[in-house]
Coordinates of C-alpha atoms and ligand atoms in Angstrom, one line a residue:
M1 CA -14.7 -17.8 31.1
N2 CA -15.8 -14.9 28.9
S3 CA -18.7 -14.6 26.6
Y4 CA -16.5 -14.6 23.5
E5 CA -15.3 -18.2 24.0
G6 CA -16.4 -20.5 21.2
K7 CA -18.1 -17.6 19.3
L8 CA -17.2 -16.4 15.9
F9 CA -15.3 -13.3 14.6
H10 CA -14.9 -11.7 11.3
V11 CA -12.2 -9.2 10.3
V12 CA -12.6 -6.8 7.3
T13 CA -9.4 -5.3 6.0
Y14 CA -8.8 -2.3 3.8
G15 CA -5.5 -0.9 2.5
C16 CA -1.9 -2.0 2.2
Q17 CA 0.1 -5.1 3.2
M18 CA 0.8 -3.5 6.6
N19 CA -2.9 -3.6 7.3
V20 CA -3.3 -7.1 5.9
H21 CA -0.6 -8.3 8.3
E22 CA -2.1 -6.3 11.2
S23 CA -5.3 -8.1 10.6
E24 CA -3.4 -11.4 10.8
K25 CA -2.3 -10.2 14.3
I26 CA -5.9 -9.3 15.2
R27 CA -7.0 -12.7 14.2
G28 CA -4.3 -14.2 16.5
I29 CA -5.5 -12.0 19.3
L30 CA -9.2 -13.0 18.8
S31 CA -8.2 -16.7 18.7
T32 CA -6.5 -16.3 22.1
L33 CA -10.0 -15.4 23.5
G34 CA -11.2 -18.8 22.3
M35 CA -12.9 -17.4 19.3
L36 CA -13.1 -18.9 15.8
E37 CA -13.1 -17.2 12.4
T38 CA -16.0 -17.0 10.1
E39 CA -16.2 -15.9 6.5
D40 CA -19.8 -14.8 7.0
I41 CA -20.0 -11.4 8.6
N42 CA -23.6 -12.0 9.6
Q43 CA -22.7 -15.0 11.8
A44 CA -20.0 -13.1 13.7
K45 CA -20.2 -11.9 17.3
V46 CA -17.1 -9.7 17.0
I47 CA -16.6 -7.8 13.8
V48 CA -13.4 -5.8 13.3
F49 CA -12.9 -3.2 10.6
N50 CA -9.2 -2.5 10.0
T51 CA -9.4 0.7 8.1
C52 CA -7.3 2.7 5.6
C53 CA -7.3 6.4 4.8
I54 CA -4.6 6.7 2.1
R55 CA -7.2 7.9 -0.4
E56 CA -10.7 9.2 -0.2
G57 CA -12.1 6.0 -1.9
A58 CA -10.7 3.7 0.8
E59 CA -12.3 5.8 3.5
D60 CA -15.7 5.9 1.7
R61 CA -15.7 2.1 1.2
A62 CA -14.9 1.4 4.9
Y63 CA -17.4 4.0 6.1
N64 CA -20.3 2.7 3.9
N65 CA -19.6 -0.9 5.0
I66 CA -19.5 0.0 8.6
I67 CA -22.7 1.9 8.4
A68 CA -24.4 -1.0 6.7
L69 CA -24.0 -2.9 10.0
K70 CA -26.2 -0.5 12.0
K71 CA -29.3 -2.6 11.4
A72 CA -27.6 -5.9 12.3
K73 CA -26.4 -4.4 15.5
S74 CA -29.9 -3.1 16.4
I75 CA -31.4 -6.6 15.8
D76 CA -28.6 -8.3 17.8
P77 CA -27.1 -5.9 20.3
S78 CA -24.8 -8.6 21.6
K79 CA -22.6 -8.2 18.5
V80 CA -19.4 -6.3 19.2
I81 CA -18.2 -3.9 16.5
V82 CA -14.6 -2.7 16.5
I83 CA -12.9 -0.1 14.3
C84 CA -9.1 0.2 14.2
G85 CA -6.4 1.3 11.8
C86 CA -5.6 4.5 10.0
M87 CA -9.1 6.0 9.7
S88 CA -9.6 6.0 13.5
Q89 CA -6.2 7.6 14.1
Q90 CA -7.0 10.6 11.8
K91 CA -7.4 13.9 13.6
K92 CA -9.4 15.6 10.9
G93 CA -10.8 12.8 8.7
K94 CA -13.7 13.1 6.3
Y95 CA -15.9 11.1 8.8
N96 CA -15.9 11.7 12.5
L97 CA -16.2 8.0 13.5
K98 CA -16.6 8.8 17.2
T99 CA -19.8 10.9 16.7
K100 CA -21.2 9.5 13.5
L101 CA -21.1 5.8 14.4
P102 CA -22.5 5.5 18.0
F103 CA -23.3 1.8 17.5
V104 CA -19.6 1.0 17.2
D105 CA -18.4 -0.4 20.5
I106 CA -14.7 -0.1 20.4
I107 CA -12.5 2.3 18.5
L108 CA -8.7 1.9 18.6
G109 CA -6.0 3.7 16.7
T110 CA -2.9 2.4 15.0
H111 CA -0.6 2.1 18.0
N112 CA -2.6 -0.2 20.3
I113 CA -4.0 -3.3 18.6
N114 CA -2.2 -5.2 21.4
S115 CA -4.7 -3.8 23.9
L116 CA -7.7 -5.2 21.8
K117 CA -8.0 -8.3 24.0
E118 CA -8.1 -6.4 27.2
H119 CA -10.6 -3.9 25.8
L120 CA -12.8 -6.7 24.6
L121 CA -12.8 -8.3 28.0
N122 CA -13.6 -5.0 29.7
F123 CA -16.4 -4.3 27.3
D124 CA -17.8 -7.8 28.0
K125 CA -18.2 -6.8 31.7
S126 CA -19.2 -3.1 31.4
H127 CA -20.8 -2.7 28.0
V128 CA -19.4 0.8 28.1
R129 CA -18.1 2.1 24.8
I130 CA -14.3 2.2 24.5
I131 CA -12.3 4.8 22.5
E132 CA -8.5 4.6 22.8
I133 CA -6.4 6.6 20.3
L134 CA -2.7 7.0 21.4
D135 CA -0.2 9.4 20.0
S136 CA 2.5 6.7 19.9
A137 CA 3.0 3.1 20.8
T138 CA 3.4 2.6 24.6
S139 CA 4.1 -1.2 24.2
S140 CA 5.5 -3.5 21.6
M141 CA 3.5 -4.0 18.4
D142 CA 4.5 -7.7 18.4
T143 CA 1.6 -10.0 19.3
E144 CA 1.8 -13.3 21.1
K145 CA 0.0 -15.0 18.1
C146 CA -0.6 -14.3 14.5
I147 CA -2.9 -16.2 12.1
R148 CA -1.5 -15.7 8.6
D149 CA -3.6 -15.7 5.5
D150 CA -1.1 -17.2 3.2
K151 CA 0.8 -20.5 3.5
V152 CA 3.6 -19.6 1.1
N153 CA 4.4 -16.0 1.7
A154 CA 4.6 -14.6 5.3
Y155 CA 4.6 -10.9 6.1
V156 CA 7.0 -9.7 8.8
N157 CA 7.1 -6.2 10.2
I158 CA 10.6 -4.7 10.5
I159 CA 9.8 -0.9 10.9
Y160 CA 6.7 0.9 11.9
G161 CA 5.8 4.5 11.0
C162 CA 7.3 7.0 8.5
D163 CA 9.3 10.2 9.0
K164 CA 9.4 11.2 5.3
F165 CA 6.4 13.5 5.2
C166 CA 5.7 13.4 1.4
T167 CA 3.4 16.4 1.0
Y168 CA 0.4 14.3 -0.3
C169 CA 0.6 11.5 2.3
I170 CA -1.4 10.9 5.4
V171 CA 0.7 8.0 6.6
P172 CA 3.2 9.9 8.8
H173 CA 0.2 11.6 10.4
V174 CA -1.6 8.3 11.3
R175 CA 1.3 5.9 11.7
G176 CA 3.6 8.0 13.8
R177 CA 7.4 8.2 13.8
E178 CA 9.7 5.5 12.5
K179 CA 10.4 2.7 14.9
S180 CA 12.6 -0.3 14.0
R181 CA 12.2 -3.7 15.5
D182 CA 15.2 -5.4 17.1
P183 CA 17.1 -7.4 14.4
K184 CA 17.3 -10.4 16.8
D185 CA 13.5 -10.5 17.1
I186 CA 13.1 -10.3 13.3
Y187 CA 15.7 -13.1 12.9
K188 CA 13.9 -15.3 15.4
E189 CA 10.5 -14.7 13.7
V190 CA 11.9 -15.4 10.2
K191 CA 13.8 -18.5 11.3
D192 CA 10.6 -19.9 12.8
L193 CA 8.5 -19.1 9.7
V194 CA 11.1 -20.8 7.4
Q195 CA 12.3 -23.7 9.5
N196 CA 9.2 -24.7 11.5
Q197 CA 6.3 -23.4 9.4
G198 CA 7.6 -24.0 5.9
Y199 CA 7.2 -20.5 4.5
K200 CA 9.0 -20.0 1.1
Y201 CA 8.8 -16.2 0.8
I202 CA 9.2 -13.8 3.7
T203 CA 8.1 -10.2 2.9
L204 CA 9.6 -7.7 5.2
L205 CA 7.3 -4.8 5.8
G206 CA 7.7 -1.1 6.5
Q207 CA 6.4 2.2 5.1
N208 CA 10.0 2.9 4.2
V209 CA 12.2 -0.2 4.8
N210 CA 15.3 1.7 3.8
S211 CA 15.0 3.8 6.9
Y212 CA 15.4 0.6 9.0
G213 CA 17.8 0.9 11.8
K214 CA 18.3 4.7 11.9
D215 CA 16.6 4.7 15.3
L216 CA 18.5 1.6 16.7
K217 CA 21.4 1.9 19.1
D218 CA 23.8 0.0 16.8
K219 CA 22.3 1.6 13.6
T220 CA 22.0 -1.7 11.8
S221 CA 21.2 -0.7 8.2
F222 CA 18.5 -2.4 6.1
A223 CA 21.2 -3.9 3.8
E224 CA 22.9 -5.4 7.0
L225 CA 19.6 -6.7 8.2
L226 CA 19.1 -8.5 4.9
S227 CA 22.5 -10.1 5.0
Y228 CA 21.9 -11.2 8.6
L229 CA 18.5 -12.8 7.6
C230 CA 20.1 -14.5 4.6
K231 CA 22.2 -16.5 7.1
I232 CA 19.1 -18.4 8.1
E233 CA 19.4 -21.9 6.7
G234 CA 16.6 -23.1 4.5
D235 CA 15.1 -23.0 1.0
F236 CA 13.4 -19.5 1.1
K237 CA 13.6 -16.0 -0.3
I238 CA 13.2 -12.6 1.0
K239 CA 11.1 -9.8 -0.5
F240 CA 10.6 -6.3 1.1
M241 CA 8.4 -3.3 0.7
T242 CA 8.2 -0.4 0.5
S243 CA 11.6 1.0 -0.6
H244 CA 12.2 4.8 -0.9
P245 CA 14.5 5.9 -3.8
M246 CA 16.1 8.5 -1.6
D247 CA 17.6 6.0 0.8
F248 CA 18.2 3.2 -1.7
G249 CA 22.0 3.2 -1.7
D250 CA 24.7 1.1 -3.4
D251 CA 24.8 -1.2 -0.3
M252 CA 21.3 -2.3 -1.3
I253 CA 22.3 -3.0 -4.9
K254 CA 25.3 -5.0 -3.6
V255 CA 23.2 -7.1 -1.2
M256 CA 20.6 -7.8 -3.9
K257 CA 23.3 -8.9 -6.3
T258 CA 25.3 -11.1 -3.9
E259 CA 22.6 -12.7 -1.7
S260 CA 20.8 -15.5 -3.6
K261 CA 18.1 -15.6 -1.0
I262 CA 16.9 -12.1 -1.9
A263 CA 14.1 -12.2 -4.5
K264 CA 14.9 -10.6 -7.8
F265 CA 12.0 -8.2 -7.4
L266 CA 11.8 -4.6 -6.3
H267 CA 8.9 -2.3 -5.8
L268 CA 10.4 1.2 -6.0
P269 CA 7.7 3.9 -6.1
V270 CA 8.7 6.8 -8.3
Q271 CA 5.4 8.8 -7.9
S272 CA 6.1 11.1 -10.9
G273 CA 8.4 11.4 -13.8
S274 CA 8.8 15.1 -13.3
S275 CA 11.6 16.4 -11.0
K276 CA 9.6 19.5 -10.5
V277 CA 6.6 17.6 -9.2
L278 CA 8.9 15.3 -7.1
A279 CA 10.3 18.4 -5.4
R280 CA 6.8 19.6 -4.5
M281 CA 5.9 16.1 -3.3
N282 CA 9.0 16.4 -0.9
R283 CA 10.4 13.2 -2.2
H284 CA 14.0 14.2 -1.8
Y285 CA 15.2 12.8 -5.2
D286 CA 15.0 13.8 -8.8
I287 CA 14.4 11.7 -11.9
K288 CA 18.2 11.6 -12.6
H289 CA 18.8 10.0 -9.3
Y290 CA 16.0 7.6 -9.7
M291 CA 17.1 6.5 -13.1
K292 CA 20.7 6.0 -11.8
I293 CA 19.3 3.4 -9.3
I294 CA 17.3 1.7 -12.0
K295 CA 20.3 1.5 -14.3
K296 CA 22.6 0.1 -11.6
L297 CA 20.0 -2.4 -10.5
K298 CA 19.3 -3.7 -14.0
R299 CA 23.0 -4.1 -14.5
A300 CA 23.7 -5.8 -11.1
V301 CA 20.6 -8.0 -11.0
P302 CA 19.8 -9.3 -14.5
N303 CA 16.2 -10.5 -14.8
I304 CA 15.0 -8.3 -11.9
S305 CA 11.3 -7.6 -11.9
L306 CA 10.4 -4.0 -11.2
S307 CA 7.2 -2.3 -10.0
T308 CA 6.2 1.2 -9.0
D309 CA 3.6 3.5 -7.7
I310 CA 2.5 6.6 -9.6
I311 CA 0.3 9.5 -8.6
V312 CA -1.3 11.5 -11.4
G313 CA -3.0 14.8 -11.0
F314 CA -0.8 16.0 -8.2
P315 CA -1.4 19.8 -7.7
G316 CA 0.3 21.8 -10.4
E317 CA 1.0 18.8 -12.6
T318 CA 1.1 20.2 -16.2
D319 CA 0.7 18.2 -19.4
K320 CA 4.5 18.5 -19.7
D321 CA 5.0 16.9 -16.2
Y322 CA 2.5 14.2 -17.0
N323 CA 4.3 13.4 -20.3
Q324 CA 7.5 13.0 -18.4
T325 CA 5.9 10.3 -16.3
I326 CA 4.7 8.6 -19.6
K327 CA 8.3 8.9 -20.9
L328 CA 9.6 7.3 -17.7
L329 CA 7.3 4.3 -18.1
N330 CA 8.5 3.8 -21.6
K331 CA 12.1 3.9 -20.5
V332 CA 12.0 1.8 -17.3
K333 CA 9.5 -0.8 -18.6
Y334 CA 8.1 -1.9 -15.3
D335 CA 6.5 -5.3 -14.9
Q336 CA 3.7 -3.7 -12.9
V337 CA 2.5 -0.1 -12.2
F338 CA 0.1 0.9 -9.5
A339 CA -1.3 4.3 -10.6
F340 CA -3.5 6.5 -8.4
M341 CA -5.3 9.7 -8.9
Y342 CA -4.1 12.3 -6.4
S343 CA -6.5 12.4 -3.5
K344 CA -6.6 15.4 -1.2
R345 CA -5.9 14.4 2.4
T346 CA -6.9 16.9 5.1
G347 CA -3.9 17.9 7.3
T348 CA -1.3 17.3 4.6
P349 CA 0.5 20.3 2.9
A350 CA -0.6 19.4 -0.6
A351 CA -4.2 19.6 0.4
E352 CA -3.6 23.4 0.8
F353 CA -1.9 23.8 -2.6
T354 CA -4.0 26.2 -4.6
D355 CA -3.3 24.6 -8.0
Q356 CA -5.4 21.5 -7.6
I357 CA -6.2 19.5 -10.7
E358 CA -9.8 18.8 -11.8
D359 CA -11.1 15.2 -11.5
D360 CA -11.8 14.7 -15.1
I361 CA -8.2 15.6 -16.0
K362 CA -6.9 13.2 -13.4
N363 CA -9.3 10.5 -14.8
T364 CA -8.1 11.0 -18.4
R365 CA -4.5 10.9 -17.3
V366 CA -4.7 7.8 -15.2
N367 CA -6.6 5.9 -17.8
R368 CA -4.2 6.8 -20.6
L369 CA -1.3 5.8 -18.3
L370 CA -2.8 2.5 -17.5
R371 CA -3.5 1.8 -21.2
L372 CA 0.1 2.5 -22.0
Q373 CA 1.4 0.3 -19.2
K374 CA -0.8 -2.6 -20.4
I375 CA 0.8 -2.3 -23.9
I376 CA 4.3 -2.2 -22.3
Q377 CA 3.5 -5.2 -20.1
K378 CA 2.2 -7.2 -23.1
D379 CA 5.3 -6.3 -25.1
Q380 CA 7.6 -7.2 -22.1
I381 CA 6.7 -10.8 -22.3
K382 CA 9.3 -11.2 -25.1
K383 CA 12.1 -10.6 -22.7
Y384 CA 11.4 -13.9 -20.9
F385 CA 12.2 -16.1 -24.0
N386 CA 15.3 -18.4 -23.5
K387 CA 16.0 -17.0 -20.1
T388 CA 16.1 -19.1 -16.9
Y389 CA 14.3 -18.0 -13.7
D390 CA 14.5 -19.3 -10.2
C391 CA 10.8 -20.2 -9.6
L392 CA 8.6 -21.5 -6.8
I393 CA 7.0 -24.6 -8.2
Q394 CA 3.2 -24.7 -7.7
Q395 CA 0.1 -26.0 -9.2
V396 CA -2.4 -23.8 -11.1
N397 CA -5.6 -25.3 -12.5
G398 CA -4.1 -28.8 -12.3
V399 CA -0.9 -27.8 -14.2
A400 CA 2.6 -27.4 -12.7
V401 CA 3.7 -23.8 -12.9
G402 CA 6.9 -22.0 -11.9
I403 CA 6.3 -18.6 -10.4
T404 CA 9.1 -16.1 -10.8
D405 CA 10.0 -13.7 -7.9
G406 CA 8.0 -11.0 -9.8
G407 CA 4.9 -13.2 -9.9
K408 CA 5.0 -14.3 -13.5
E409 CA 3.7 -17.8 -14.2
I410 CA 5.7 -20.2 -16.4
Y411 CA 3.7 -23.3 -17.3
I412 CA 5.7 -26.5 -17.2
P413 CA 3.9 -29.1 -19.4
N414 CA 4.3 -32.8 -18.7
Y415 CA 5.7 -32.1 -15.2
R416 CA 4.1 -33.8 -12.3
Y417 CA 3.6 -31.5 -9.3
D418 CA 4.1 -33.5 -6.1
N419 CA 2.4 -31.0 -3.7
Q420 CA 5.7 -29.8 -2.2
N421 CA 6.7 -26.2 -2.3
Y422 CA 10.3 -25.8 -3.6
F423 CA 12.4 -23.6 -5.8
A424 CA 13.7 -24.8 -9.1
K425 CA 15.3 -23.1 -12.2
V426 CA 12.9 -23.0 -15.1
K427 CA 14.0 -22.1 -18.6
V428 CA 11.3 -20.4 -20.8
D429 CA 11.2 -22.2 -24.2
S430 CA 8.0 -21.0 -25.7
I431 CA 5.6 -18.0 -25.6
R432 CA 2.1 -18.6 -27.0
N433 CA -0.9 -16.3 -26.6
H434 CA 1.0 -14.2 -24.0
K435 CA 1.6 -17.3 -21.9
L436 CA 5.0 -18.6 -21.0
S437 CA 6.0 -22.3 -21.0
G438 CA 9.3 -23.8 -20.0
V439 CA 11.2 -26.8 -18.6
I440 CA 12.9 -27.4 -15.2
V441 CA 16.6 -27.2 -15.7
S442 CA 17.7 -28.0 -12.2
Ligands
5AD501 N1 -3.4 10.4 -3.2 C1 -3.1 9.4 -4.1 N2 -2.2 8.4 -3.9 C2 -1.6 8.4 -2.8 N3 -0.6 7.6 -2.3 C3 -0.3 8.0 -1.1 N4 -1.0 9.1 -0.7 C4 -1.8 9.4 -1.8 C5 -2.7 10.4 -2.1 N5 -3.0 11.4 -1.2 C6 -0.1 6.5 -3.1 C7 1.4 6.6 -3.3 C8 2.0 5.5 -2.4 C9 0.9 4.5 -2.4 C10 0.9 3.5 -1.3 O1 -0.3 5.3 -2.4 O2 1.7 6.3 -4.6 O3 3.2 5.0 -2.8
SF4_502 FE1 3.8 8.2 2.6 FE2 6.0 9.2 1.6 FE3 6.1 7.9 4.0 FE4 5.6 6.5 1.7 S1 7.5 7.6 2.2 S2 4.4 6.3 3.7 S3 4.4 8.0 0.5 S4 5.1 9.8 3.5

């Protein structure tokens, strides 16, 4: 018996899908201690902050929320506060968590969430503060249990870490070197999610999924892994993120074209429309190469939905470079764009570049870009007319809706949703007020 049994926990998550999934694992670990989850942070005995440091804003948000707990901890010292994730792994972060937050009981890095249970049990006995930041994982990152947020889409890790070292990015510094999971373990996990737990979408996760397998003995490629997972029987689809244009080869285009279980959706971060900026970012591709992939993809996979990440205001970005990014958006016509202002990350090469861009220029550039993308997206709606999409049938506000692989909703009037999740082909037959309607055709 430990003092956690029957008590409540609350997990606060910042950052990307990797972190969201890691928090699902943390919830699994806490439940194996006999704890229950609460939505109310004030009721929780154990509070875990799973942090992100990709940009300064993410760090500030986490830090301010953690500091706000100081009072609650002084009123009730039996609360256990844990920090894990990318912020705690940083060597030279903006905030020194170890010295600035003495009321935090346990600080873990990115390689050891699996030891959270053991540390909590030790802390329960000794009440001595625990700090464990490892340089690399010493044991598997798989956990015995995982409590997933979503009942339709399940995240599955396939590769940890990143070896790309883009000059702006902190990830390789806090997540370590690339480490692929065994394909058989991934297969087993996906099969269970699909066949026993009824998941309809499986999203394979990695900082760079296209690097999958390079470190494995048999060098299974990512395209091969996809084909292998598509052999699993069941009514489901596979998504994956994040892809890197440098490693996105013809084998990927082929597998996306031929395997019907792969969602017609791709998030392919371009970061900039200027080849000069891409070179300084150490992205290992130029715009010509990127556009070649997009062209081939659009030809091979009609109706594919595309999204991307853009950084504006990278050091040395001129008006000309920025306008090339704008030109790229007009050309590709993404369904969604995630645009970020460059944020200086201590310890990365770009932080040392002397031609940093002023914040107000970054601000103007990002706002103009987002305004343009909004117009493109509005205009894009026309392309759906008279086309048929393989959709997951769901109910939204009491109405049956088909959701495309890219997340677009197609209303299906006069159709009775029977609470089952299944895929069906939906043909768009009307567009009104930027809303799509259609009929089920199979
Ligand atoms: N500043 C701004 N955006 C960044 N990203 C990564 N590092 C930074 C940074 N220092 C963005 C990239 C990446 C996404 C996850 O976050 O666009 O694809
Ligand atoms: Fe960061 Fe580049 Fe690795 Fe993506 S590929 S995680 S942007 S270093």
